[in-house]
PDB file of C-alpha atoms and ligand atoms in Angstrom:
ATOM      1  CA  MET U 759       3.939  26.286  -2.280  1.00 86.00           C
ATOM      2  CA  LYS U 760       1.625  23.290  -2.468  1.00 94.00           C
ATOM      3  CA  LYS U 761       3.186  19.866  -2.097  1.00 98.00           C
ATOM      4  CA  THR U 762       2.485  16.822  -4.262  1.00 98.00           C
ATOM      5  CA  ALA U 763       1.586  13.284  -3.219  1.00 98.00           C
ATOM      6  CA  LEU U 764       1.773  10.298  -5.545  1.00 99.00           C
ATOM      7  CA  ILE U 765      -0.653   7.512  -4.600  1.00 98.00           C
ATOM      8  CA  THR U 766      -0.739   4.081  -6.204  1.00 98.00           C
ATOM      9  CA  GLY U 767      -4.028   2.219  -6.216  1.00 98.00           C
ATOM     10  CA  ALA U 768      -5.743   5.590  -5.924  1.00 98.00           C
ATOM     11  CA  ASN U 769      -9.144   4.746  -7.370  1.00 97.00           C
ATOM     12  CA  SER U 770     -10.528   2.412  -4.710  1.00 98.00           C
ATOM     13  CA  GLY U 771     -10.518   1.526  -1.014  1.00 98.00           C
ATOM     14  CA  LEU U 772      -7.633   2.846   1.055  1.00 98.00           C
ATOM     15  CA  GLY U 773      -6.018   4.582  -1.912  1.00 98.00           C
ATOM     16  CA  TYR U 774      -9.108   6.656  -2.588  1.00 98.00           C
ATOM     17  CA  GLU U 775      -9.364   7.528   1.112  1.00 98.00           C
ATOM     18  CA  PHE U 776      -5.748   8.754   0.956  1.00 98.00           C
ATOM     19  CA  VAL U 777      -6.667  10.849  -2.089  1.00 98.00           C
ATOM     20  CA  LYS U 778      -9.408  12.577  -0.098  1.00 98.00           C
ATOM     21  CA  ARG U 779      -7.111  13.213   2.893  1.00 98.00           C
ATOM     22  CA  PHE U 780      -4.305  14.719   0.815  1.00 98.00           C
ATOM     23  CA  ALA U 781      -6.756  16.823  -1.203  1.00 98.00           C
ATOM     24  CA  GLN U 782      -8.298  18.139   2.018  1.00 97.00           C
ATOM     25  CA  ASP U 783      -4.850  19.272   3.098  1.00 97.00           C
ATOM     26  CA  GLY U 784      -4.290  21.035  -0.250  1.00 97.00           C
ATOM     27  CA  TYR U 785      -1.810  18.614  -1.846  1.00 98.00           C
ATOM     28  CA  HIS U 786      -1.508  18.283  -5.603  1.00 98.00           C
ATOM     29  CA  LEU U 787      -1.942  14.657  -6.605  1.00 98.00           C
ATOM     30  CA  VAL U 788      -0.503  12.068  -8.946  1.00 98.00           C
ATOM     31  CA  LEU U 789      -2.902   9.122  -9.151  1.00 98.00           C
ATOM     32  CA  VAL U 790      -1.826   5.706 -10.409  1.00 98.00           C
ATOM     33  CA  ALA U 791      -3.910   2.583 -11.116  1.00 98.00           C
ATOM     34  CA  ARG U 792      -4.961   0.375 -14.004  1.00 98.00           C
ATOM     35  CA  SER U 793      -8.417   1.871 -14.444  1.00 97.00           C
ATOM     36  CA  GLY U 794      -7.672   5.289 -15.913  1.00 94.00           C
ATOM     37  CA  GLN U 795     -11.356   6.004 -16.331  1.00 96.00           C
ATOM     38  CA  LYS U 796     -11.998   5.838 -12.584  1.00 97.00           C
ATOM     39  CA  LEU U 797      -8.959   8.051 -11.981  1.00 98.00           C
ATOM     40  CA  GLU U 798     -10.255  10.610 -14.510  1.00 98.00           C
ATOM     41  CA  GLU U 799     -13.596  10.659 -12.676  1.00 98.00           C
ATOM     42  CA  ILE U 800     -11.791  11.371  -9.397  1.00 98.00           C
ATOM     43  CA  LYS U 801      -9.742  14.082 -11.104  1.00 98.00           C
ATOM     44  CA  LYS U 802     -12.933  15.843 -12.236  1.00 98.00           C
ATOM     45  CA  THR U 803     -14.050  16.267  -8.624  1.00 97.00           C
ATOM     46  CA  TYR U 804     -11.066  18.500  -7.775  1.00 98.00           C
ATOM     47  CA  LYS U 805     -10.749  22.048  -9.079  1.00 95.00           C
ATOM     48  CA  ASP U 806      -8.328  23.715  -6.655  1.00 95.00           C
ATOM     49  CA  ILE U 807      -5.470  21.250  -6.910  1.00 98.00           C
ATOM     50  CA  GLN U 808      -3.511  19.781  -9.807  1.00 98.00           C
ATOM     51  CA  VAL U 809      -4.392  16.138 -10.374  1.00 98.00           C
ATOM     52  CA  THR U 810      -2.242  14.086 -12.738  1.00 98.00           C
ATOM     53  CA  VAL U 811      -3.519  10.691 -13.821  1.00 98.00           C
ATOM     54  CA  ILE U 812      -1.141   7.905 -14.776  1.00 98.00           C
ATOM     55  CA  GLN U 813      -2.878   4.785 -15.975  1.00 98.00           C
ATOM     56  CA  LYS U 814      -0.466   1.937 -15.377  1.00 98.00           C
ATOM     57  CA  ASP U 815      -0.483  -1.768 -14.615  1.00 98.00           C
ATOM     58  CA  LEU U 816       2.203  -1.939 -11.944  1.00 98.00           C
ATOM     59  CA  SER U 817       2.298  -5.733 -12.119  1.00 98.00           C
ATOM     60  CA  LYS U 818       4.153  -5.411 -15.428  1.00 98.00           C
ATOM     61  CA  PRO U 819       7.960  -5.326 -15.137  1.00 97.00           C
ATOM     62  CA  GLY U 820       9.245  -1.847 -15.989  1.00 97.00           C
ATOM     63  CA  ALA U 821       5.916  -0.133 -15.219  1.00 98.00           C
ATOM     64  CA  ALA U 822       7.136   1.528 -12.015  1.00 98.00           C
ATOM     65  CA  LYS U 823      10.062   3.120 -13.862  1.00 98.00           C
ATOM     66  CA  GLU U 824       7.632   4.320 -16.533  1.00 98.00           C
ATOM     67  CA  VAL U 825       5.580   6.026 -13.808  1.00 98.00           C
ATOM     68  CA  PHE U 826       8.722   7.731 -12.490  1.00 98.00           C
ATOM     69  CA  ASP U 827       9.762   8.780 -16.013  1.00 98.00           C
ATOM     70  CA  GLU U 828       6.299  10.244 -16.677  1.00 98.00           C
ATOM     71  CA  VAL U 829       6.442  12.251 -13.443  1.00 98.00           C
ATOM     72  CA  GLU U 830       9.928  13.524 -14.371  1.00 98.00           C
ATOM     73  CA  LYS U 831       8.759  14.400 -17.887  1.00 98.00           C
ATOM     74  CA  GLN U 832       5.984  16.523 -16.405  1.00 98.00           C
ATOM     75  CA  ALA U 833       8.507  18.143 -14.016  1.00 98.00           C
ATOM     76  CA  ILE U 834       6.463  17.183 -10.964  1.00 98.00           C
ATOM     77  CA  THR U 835       8.231  17.087  -7.599  1.00 98.00           C
ATOM     78  CA  VAL U 836       6.855  14.254  -5.496  1.00 98.00           C
ATOM     79  CA  ASP U 837       6.995  15.190  -1.809  1.00 98.00           C
ATOM     80  CA  VAL U 838       5.035  12.190  -0.565  1.00 98.00           C
ATOM     81  CA  LEU U 839       5.012   8.698  -2.048  1.00 99.00           C
ATOM     82  CA  VAL U 840       2.198   6.358  -1.015  1.00 99.00           C
ATOM     83  CA  ASN U 841       2.843   2.790  -2.121  1.00 99.00           C
ATOM     84  CA  ASN U 842      -0.658   1.468  -1.607  1.00 98.00           C
ATOM     85  CA  ALA U 843      -1.596  -0.676  -4.631  1.00 98.00           C
ATOM     86  CA  GLY U 844      -1.660  -4.357  -3.834  1.00 98.00           C
ATOM     87  CA  PHE U 845      -3.809  -7.465  -3.835  1.00 98.00           C
ATOM     88  CA  GLY U 846      -4.084 -10.900  -2.248  1.00 98.00           C
ATOM     89  CA  LEU U 847      -5.362 -14.319  -3.258  1.00 98.00           C
ATOM     90  CA  LEU U 848      -6.894 -17.060  -1.132  1.00 98.00           C
ATOM     91  CA  GLY U 849      -5.886 -20.647  -1.826  1.00 98.00           C
ATOM     92  CA  LYS U 850      -3.097 -23.173  -1.582  1.00 98.00           C
ATOM     93  CA  PHE U 851       0.138 -22.016  -3.202  1.00 98.00           C
ATOM     94  CA  ASP U 852       0.348 -24.967  -5.618  1.00 98.00           C
ATOM     95  CA  GLU U 853      -3.325 -24.718  -6.597  1.00 98.00           C
ATOM     96  CA  LEU U 854      -3.436 -20.996  -7.361  1.00 98.00           C
ATOM     97  CA  ASP U 855      -2.457 -19.693 -10.776  1.00 98.00           C
ATOM     98  CA  ILE U 856       1.311 -19.181 -10.799  1.00 98.00           C
ATOM     99  CA  GLN U 857       1.190 -16.135 -13.088  1.00 98.00           C
ATOM    100  CA  LYS U 858      -1.282 -14.356 -10.782  1.00 98.00           C
ATOM    101  CA  GLN U 859       1.009 -15.052  -7.845  1.00 98.00           C
ATOM    102  CA  LEU U 860       4.022 -13.735  -9.737  1.00 98.00           C
ATOM    103  CA  ASP U 861       2.006 -10.637 -10.660  1.00 98.00           C
ATOM    104  CA  MET U 862       1.302 -10.200  -6.955  1.00 98.00           C
ATOM    105  CA  ILE U 863       5.012 -10.320  -6.159  1.00 98.00           C
ATOM    106  CA  GLN U 864       5.687  -7.845  -8.952  1.00 98.00           C
ATOM    107  CA  LEU U 865       3.028  -5.420  -7.690  1.00 98.00           C
ATOM    108  CA  ASN U 866       3.255  -5.824  -3.901  1.00 98.00           C
ATOM    109  CA  ILE U 867       7.058  -6.062  -3.817  1.00 99.00           C
ATOM    110  CA  ALA U 868       8.895  -5.073  -6.996  1.00 98.00           C
ATOM    111  CA  ALA U 869       6.826  -2.026  -8.006  1.00 98.00           C
ATOM    112  CA  LEU U 870       6.830  -0.729  -4.413  1.00 99.00           C
ATOM    113  CA  THR U 871      10.594  -1.191  -4.244  1.00 99.00           C
ATOM    114  CA  GLU U 872      11.276   0.487  -7.585  1.00 98.00           C
ATOM    115  CA  LEU U 873       9.030   3.470  -6.914  1.00 98.00           C
ATOM    116  CA  THR U 874      10.672   3.900  -3.526  1.00 99.00           C
ATOM    117  CA  TYR U 875      14.115   3.686  -5.134  1.00 98.00           C
ATOM    118  CA  TYR U 876      13.543   6.297  -7.826  1.00 98.00           C
ATOM    119  CA  PHE U 877      11.560   8.821  -5.803  1.00 98.00           C
ATOM    120  CA  LEU U 878      13.948   8.462  -2.862  1.00 98.00           C
ATOM    121  CA  GLN U 879      16.830   9.677  -5.063  1.00 98.00           C
ATOM    122  CA  ASN U 880      15.029  12.990  -5.549  1.00 98.00           C
ATOM    123  CA  MET U 881      13.925  13.219  -1.922  1.00 98.00           C
ATOM    124  CA  LYS U 882      17.550  12.750  -0.869  1.00 98.00           C
ATOM    125  CA  LYS U 883      18.660  15.617  -3.102  1.00 98.00           C
ATOM    126  CA  ARG U 884      16.130  17.848  -1.326  1.00 98.00           C
ATOM    127  CA  ASN U 885      16.683  16.125   2.057  1.00 98.00           C
ATOM    128  CA  THR U 886      12.939  16.051   2.619  1.00 98.00           C
ATOM    129  CA  GLY U 887      10.080  13.698   1.852  1.00 98.00           C
ATOM    130  CA  ARG U 888       7.676  11.143   3.213  1.00 98.00           C
ATOM    131  CA  ILE U 889       7.039   7.571   2.136  1.00 99.00           C
ATOM    132  CA  LEU U 890       4.025   5.559   3.262  1.00 99.00           C
ATOM    133  CA  ASN U 891       4.191   1.861   2.456  1.00 99.00           C
ATOM    134  CA  VAL U 892       1.019  -0.150   2.931  1.00 99.00           C
ATOM    135  CA  ALA U 893       1.789  -3.581   4.386  1.00 98.00           C
ATOM    136  CA  SER U 894      -0.724  -5.518   6.501  1.00 98.00           C
ATOM    137  CA  THR U 895      -1.054  -7.406   9.767  1.00 98.00           C
ATOM    138  CA  ALA U 896      -0.181 -10.298   7.412  1.00 98.00           C
ATOM    139  CA  ALA U 897       3.398  -9.034   7.716  1.00 98.00           C
ATOM    140  CA  PHE U 898       3.827 -10.487  11.198  1.00 98.00           C
ATOM    141  CA  GLN U 899       3.460 -14.238  10.585  1.00 98.00           C
ATOM    142  CA  PRO U 900       3.429 -16.869   7.842  1.00 98.00           C
ATOM    143  CA  GLY U 901       0.014 -17.132   6.155  1.00 98.00           C
ATOM    144  CA  PRO U 902      -1.032 -20.570   4.974  1.00 98.00           C
ATOM    145  CA  MET U 903      -3.747 -20.301   2.266  1.00 98.00           C
ATOM    146  CA  MET U 904      -2.392 -16.852   1.365  1.00 98.00           C
ATOM    147  CA  SER U 905       1.283 -17.735   1.494  1.00 98.00           C
ATOM    148  CA  ILE U 906       2.562 -15.347  -1.158  1.00 98.00           C
ATOM    149  CA  TYR U 907       0.423 -12.443   0.021  1.00 98.00           C
ATOM    150  CA  TYR U 908       1.632 -12.745   3.623  1.00 98.00           C
ATOM    151  CA  ALA U 909       5.217 -13.088   2.423  1.00 98.00           C
ATOM    152  CA  THR U 910       4.936  -9.975   0.248  1.00 99.00           C
ATOM    153  CA  LYS U 911       3.699  -7.969   3.210  1.00 98.00           C
ATOM    154  CA  SER U 912       6.512  -9.291   5.438  1.00 98.00           C
ATOM    155  CA  TYR U 913       8.871  -7.978   2.777  1.00 99.00           C
ATOM    156  CA  VAL U 914       7.209  -4.554   2.788  1.00 99.00           C
ATOM    157  CA  LEU U 915       7.545  -4.275   6.569  1.00 98.00           C
ATOM    158  CA  SER U 916      11.134  -5.528   6.721  1.00 98.00           C
ATOM    159  CA  PHE U 917      12.277  -3.382   3.791  1.00 99.00           C
ATOM    160  CA  SER U 918      10.577  -0.250   5.114  1.00 99.00           C
ATOM    161  CA  GLU U 919      11.902  -0.615   8.665  1.00 98.00           C
ATOM    162  CA  ALA U 920      15.410  -1.078   7.299  1.00 98.00           C
ATOM    163  CA  LEU U 921      15.040   2.116   5.279  1.00 98.00           C
ATOM    164  CA  VAL U 922      14.030   4.018   8.421  1.00 98.00           C
ATOM    165  CA  GLU U 923      17.470   3.229   9.859  1.00 98.00           C
ATOM    166  CA  GLU U 924      19.317   4.001   6.639  1.00 98.00           C
ATOM    167  CA  LEU U 925      17.554   7.367   6.481  1.00 98.00           C
ATOM    168  CA  SER U 926      17.914   8.308  10.124  1.00 98.00           C
ATOM    169  CA  GLY U 927      19.287  11.819  10.459  1.00 97.00           C
ATOM    170  CA  THR U 928      17.803  12.858   7.101  1.00 98.00           C
ATOM    171  CA  GLY U 929      14.588  14.757   6.526  1.00 98.00           C
ATOM    172  CA  ILE U 930      12.942  11.699   4.978  1.00 98.00           C
ATOM    173  CA  SER U 931      10.493   9.509   6.856  1.00 98.00           C
ATOM    174  CA  VAL U 932       9.270   6.029   5.985  1.00 98.00           C
ATOM    175  CA  THR U 933       6.084   4.764   7.611  1.00 99.00           C
ATOM    176  CA  THR U 934       4.596   1.295   7.273  1.00 98.00           C
ATOM    177  CA  LEU U 935       0.847   0.985   7.636  1.00 98.00           C
ATOM    178  CA  CYS U 936      -0.331  -2.448   8.799  1.00 98.00           C
ATOM    179  CA  PRO U 937      -4.099  -2.729   8.526  1.00 98.00           C
ATOM    180  CA  GLY U 938      -6.105  -5.813   9.403  1.00 98.00           C
ATOM    181  CA  ALA U 939      -9.307  -6.632   7.509  1.00 97.00           C
ATOM    182  CA  THR U 940     -10.718  -3.403   6.092  1.00 98.00           C
ATOM    183  CA  LYS U 941     -13.884  -2.759   4.086  1.00 97.00           C
ATOM    184  CA  THR U 942     -12.569  -2.160   0.557  1.00 97.00           C
ATOM    185  CA  ASN U 943     -12.562  -4.125  -2.686  1.00 95.00           C
ATOM    186  CA  PHE U 944      -9.658  -6.209  -1.346  1.00 97.00           C
ATOM    187  CA  GLY U 945     -11.967  -8.857   0.171  1.00 95.00           C
ATOM    188  CA  THR U 946     -13.687  -9.501  -3.157  1.00 94.00           C
ATOM    189  CA  VAL U 947     -10.459  -9.540  -5.197  1.00 96.00           C
ATOM    190  CA  ALA U 948      -8.769 -11.906  -2.732  1.00 97.00           C
ATOM    191  CA  ALA U 949     -11.959 -13.966  -2.209  1.00 95.00           C
ATOM    192  CA  VAL U 950     -11.608 -13.702   1.568  1.00 96.00           C
ATOM    193  CA  GLU U 951     -14.919 -12.007   2.366  1.00 93.00           C
ATOM    194  CA  ASN U 952     -16.432 -15.219   3.726  1.00 94.00           C
ATOM    195  CA  THR U 953     -13.445 -16.159   5.838  1.00 96.00           C
ATOM    196  CA  ARG U 954     -13.003 -15.671   9.592  1.00 96.00           C
ATOM    197  CA  MET U 955     -10.399 -13.052   8.689  1.00 95.00           C
ATOM    198  CA  PHE U 956     -13.243 -10.807   7.586  1.00 95.00           C
ATOM    199  CA  SER U 957     -15.591 -11.492  10.525  1.00 94.00           C
ATOM    200  CA  ARG U 958     -14.805  -7.970  11.602  1.00 93.00           C
ATOM    201  CA  ALA U 959     -13.495  -5.401   9.176  1.00 97.00           C
ATOM    202  CA  MET U 960     -12.559  -1.799   9.878  1.00 98.00           C
ATOM    203  CA  ASP U 961     -13.837   1.177   7.975  1.00 98.00           C
ATOM    204  CA  SER U 962     -11.489   2.247   5.161  1.00 98.00           C
ATOM    205  CA  GLU U 963     -11.783   5.945   6.008  1.00 98.00           C
ATOM    206  CA  GLU U 964     -10.676   5.288   9.585  1.00 98.00           C
ATOM    207  CA  VAL U 965      -7.774   3.070   8.513  1.00 98.00           C
ATOM    208  CA  ALA U 966      -6.516   5.647   5.987  1.00 98.00           C
ATOM    209  CA  LYS U 967      -6.790   8.400   8.597  1.00 98.00           C
ATOM    210  CA  ILE U 968      -4.666   6.404  11.045  1.00 98.00           C
ATOM    211  CA  GLY U 969      -2.054   5.767   8.316  1.00 98.00           C
ATOM    212  CA  TYR U 970      -2.076   9.364   7.120  1.00 98.00           C
ATOM    213  CA  ASN U 971      -1.632  10.804  10.614  1.00 98.00           C
ATOM    214  CA  ALA U 972       1.145   8.343  11.445  1.00 98.00           C
ATOM    215  CA  MET U 973       2.961   9.237   8.229  1.00 98.00           C
ATOM    216  CA  MET U 974       2.647  12.950   8.911  1.00 98.00           C
ATOM    217  CA  LYS U 975       4.172  12.380  12.349  1.00 98.00           C
ATOM    218  CA  GLY U 976       6.973  10.359  10.775  1.00 98.00           C
ATOM    219  CA  LYS U 977       6.107   7.211  12.738  1.00 98.00           C
ATOM    220  CA  ARG U 978       7.886   4.002  11.876  1.00 98.00           C
ATOM    221  CA  VAL U 979       5.079   1.423  11.927  1.00 98.00           C
ATOM    222  CA  VAL U 980       1.374   1.738  12.619  1.00 98.00           C
ATOM    223  CA  ILE U 981      -1.049  -1.138  13.168  1.00 98.00           C
ATOM    224  CA  THR U 982      -4.726  -0.216  12.891  1.00 98.00           C
ATOM    225  CA  GLY U 983      -7.169  -1.152  15.671  1.00 97.00           C
ATOM    226  CA  GLY U 984      -6.765  -2.691  19.123  1.00 97.00           C
ATOM    227  CA  MET U 985      -7.510  -6.268  18.051  1.00 96.00           C
ATOM    228  CA  ASN U 986      -4.996  -6.085  15.211  1.00 97.00           C
ATOM    229  CA  LYS U 987      -2.355  -4.648  17.539  1.00 97.00           C
ATOM    230  CA  ALA U 988      -2.975  -7.500  19.973  1.00 96.00           C
ATOM    231  CA  GLY U 989      -2.760 -10.042  17.141  1.00 95.00           C
ATOM    232  CA  ALA U 990       0.539  -8.641  15.894  1.00 95.00           C
ATOM    233  CA  LEU U 991       1.939  -8.636  19.416  1.00 94.00           C
ATOM    234  CA  GLY U 992       0.771 -12.231  19.911  1.00 94.00           C
ATOM    235  CA  ALA U 993       2.445 -13.301  16.677  1.00 95.00           C
ATOM    236  CA  LYS U 994       5.712 -11.832  17.965  1.00 92.00           C
ATOM    237  CA  PHE U 995       5.783 -14.081  21.033  1.00 95.00           C
ATOM    238  CA  LEU U 996       4.164 -17.276  19.734  1.00 96.00           C
ATOM    239  CA  PRO U 997       6.239 -20.001  18.056  1.00 96.00           C
ATOM    240  CA  ARG U 998       6.075 -19.375  14.277  1.00 96.00           C
ATOM    241  CA  SER U 999       4.474 -22.808  13.755  1.00 97.00           C
ATOM    242  CA  LEU U1000       1.591 -21.909  16.075  1.00 96.00           C
ATOM    243  CA  ALA U1001       1.189 -18.435  14.564  1.00 96.00           C
ATOM    244  CA  ALA U1002       0.964 -20.098  11.135  1.00 97.00           C
ATOM    245  CA  LYS U1003      -1.721 -22.521  12.397  1.00 96.00           C
ATOM    246  CA  ILE U1004      -3.777 -19.599  13.718  1.00 96.00           C
ATOM    247  CA  ALA U1005      -3.413 -17.762  10.386  1.00 96.00           C
ATOM    248  CA  LYS U1006      -4.622 -20.905   8.599  1.00 97.00           C
ATOM    249  CA  TYR U1007      -7.651 -21.109  10.904  1.00 96.00           C
ATOM    250  CA  VAL U1008      -8.443 -17.444  10.283  1.00 95.00           C
ATOM    251  CA  ALA U1009      -8.331 -18.062   6.514  1.00 96.00           C
ATOM    252  CA  GLY U1010     -11.072 -20.689   6.887  1.00 95.00           C
ATOM    253  CA  GLU U1011     -14.759 -20.091   6.143  1.00 92.00           C
ATOM    254  CA  LYS U1012     -16.833 -18.295   8.790  1.00 88.00           C
TER     255      LYS U1012
HETATM  256  N1  LIG X1416      -8.638  -4.195   2.719  1.00 57.03           N
HETATM  257  C1  LIG X1416      -7.953  -4.966   3.541  1.00 57.03           C
HETATM  258  O1  LIG X1416      -8.519  -5.792   4.267  1.00 57.03           O
HETATM  259  C2  LIG X1416      -6.444  -4.807   3.632  1.00 57.03           C
HETATM  260  C3  LIG X1416      -5.806  -5.275   4.784  1.00 57.03           C
HETATM  261  C4  LIG X1416      -4.418  -5.129   4.879  1.00 57.03           C
HETATM  262  C5  LIG X1416      -3.715  -4.533   3.857  1.00 57.03           C
HETATM  263  N2  LIG X1416      -4.368  -4.093   2.747  1.00 57.03           N
HETATM  264  C6  LIG X1416      -3.567  -3.480   1.668  1.00 57.03           C
HETATM  265  O2  LIG X1416      -4.105  -2.205   1.369  1.00 57.03           O
HETATM  266  C7  LIG X1416      -3.708  -1.842   0.054  1.00 57.03           C
HETATM  267  C8  LIG X1416      -4.895  -1.224  -0.664  1.00 57.03           C
HETATM  268  O3  LIG X1416      -5.874  -2.209  -0.907  1.00 57.03           O
HETATM  269  P1  LIG X1416      -7.427  -1.952  -0.677  1.00 57.03           P
HETATM  270  O4  LIG X1416      -7.820  -2.710   0.531  1.00 57.03           O
HETATM  271  O5  LIG X1416      -7.749  -0.527  -0.736  1.00 57.03           O
HETATM  272  O6  LIG X1416      -8.014  -2.772  -1.931  1.00 57.03           O
HETATM  273  P2  LIG X1416      -8.776  -2.305  -3.242  1.00 57.03           P
HETATM  274  O7  LIG X1416     -10.011  -1.557  -2.894  1.00 57.03           O
HETATM  275  O8  LIG X1416      -8.926  -3.562  -4.048  1.00 57.03           O
HETATM  276  O9  LIG X1416      -7.766  -1.308  -3.966  1.00 57.03           O
HETATM  277  C9  LIG X1416      -6.623  -1.761  -4.636  1.00 57.03           C
HETATM  278  C10 LIG X1416      -6.089  -0.637  -5.508  1.00 57.03           C
HETATM  279  O10 LIG X1416      -4.899  -1.078  -6.155  1.00 57.03           O
HETATM  280  C11 LIG X1416      -5.026  -0.876  -7.565  1.00 57.03           C
HETATM  281  N3  LIG X1416      -4.326  -1.930  -8.274  1.00 57.03           N
HETATM  282  C12 LIG X1416      -4.561  -3.268  -8.218  1.00 57.03           C
HETATM  283  N4  LIG X1416      -3.752  -3.920  -9.062  1.00 57.03           N
HETATM  284  C13 LIG X1416      -2.985  -2.971  -9.666  1.00 57.03           C
HETATM  285  C14 LIG X1416      -1.978  -3.019 -10.650  1.00 57.03           C
HETATM  286  N5  LIG X1416      -1.595  -4.187 -11.211  1.00 57.03           N
HETATM  287  N6  LIG X1416      -1.398  -1.867 -11.050  1.00 57.03           N
HETATM  288  C15 LIG X1416      -1.783  -0.685 -10.515  1.00 57.03           C
HETATM  289  N7  LIG X1416      -2.736  -0.579  -9.573  1.00 57.03           N
HETATM  290  C16 LIG X1416      -3.333  -1.714  -9.171  1.00 57.03           C
HETATM  291  C17 LIG X1416      -6.540  -0.919  -7.830  1.00 57.03           C
HETATM  292  O11 LIG X1416      -6.917  -0.197  -9.002  1.00 57.03           O
HETATM  293  P3  LIG X1416      -7.082  -0.923 -10.448  1.00 57.03           P
HETATM  294  O12 LIG X1416      -7.814  -2.200 -10.207  1.00 57.03           O
HETATM  295  O13 LIG X1416      -7.817   0.062 -11.288  1.00 57.03           O
HETATM  296  O14 LIG X1416      -5.686  -1.125 -10.932  1.00 57.03           O
HETATM  297  C18 LIG X1416      -7.062  -0.208  -6.601  1.00 57.03           C
HETATM  298  O15 LIG X1416      -6.998   1.173  -6.769  1.00 57.03           O
HETATM  299  C19 LIG X1416      -3.149  -3.112  -0.593  1.00 57.03           C
HETATM  300  O16 LIG X1416      -1.737  -3.051  -0.611  1.00 57.03           O
HETATM  301  C20 LIG X1416      -3.613  -4.227   0.342  1.00 57.03           C
HETATM  302  O17 LIG X1416      -2.741  -5.336   0.331  1.00 57.03           O
HETATM  303  C21 LIG X1416      -5.714  -4.205   2.620  1.00 57.03           C
END
């Protein structure tokens, strides 16, 4: 029997690359994002698998539960949950719009947490399932000029690694994908395309492939690319104050 993967942020960048990978492997799909039209267009390209579109703004409180309820209503069993939707913003904390930053916390943290919570209940009943949470190399140090974004990704990493331990001995795996700069729409949305952070960006197809393979192997954490791995390792051993200074430098214009 074919399995089903639910992917948030499925109509662009990494999410869309995940869609293609799962479809290639014969998974049915549940696609979630705000732009339903783009999701419908993606749906049209697949004939051999069932594709369910859920148009939802996950930055609205309660939206994640509504996604779960819709999936339940349609009697879909989600075997793989990919919490991918997320965004960042460049700028000083006190100068950025507070509502946008709260929306970021709601999407990057709360929606990811709620979706994990609800779908995990069902995975536990079946004692099988995979969860892929998309964090970032931002998870490894404080990020001046993107303070909330970095903090949200630290949360994703910490939360996901804790779950790995709670779920040890079960048939459920939780993998955290930590990409560095990647060519998607993220750079434009976050306004970081002209920063040093984006001097070198990886290909989205390659990044998604690394995340997908790691998830399938049930790996705990995967950092994409040699430079990003080195950076994350460096951040582990440097004083936090110095790591924060480097992150601030990287957020500066090229
Ligand atoms: N690209 C990078 O450099 C990079 C690096 C590290 C980590 N990441 C992480 O990778 C993940 C995917 O981002 P991406 O790089 O692929 O960026 P992207 O191309 O901008 O894709 C973001 C996706 O999230 C969806 N989304 C945004 N806000 C949403 C909301 N409120 N409710 C539901 N869906 C929403 C978007 O669709 P709609 O706009 O239609 O809603 C889109 O499908 C994010 O978690 C990001 O933080 C990216």
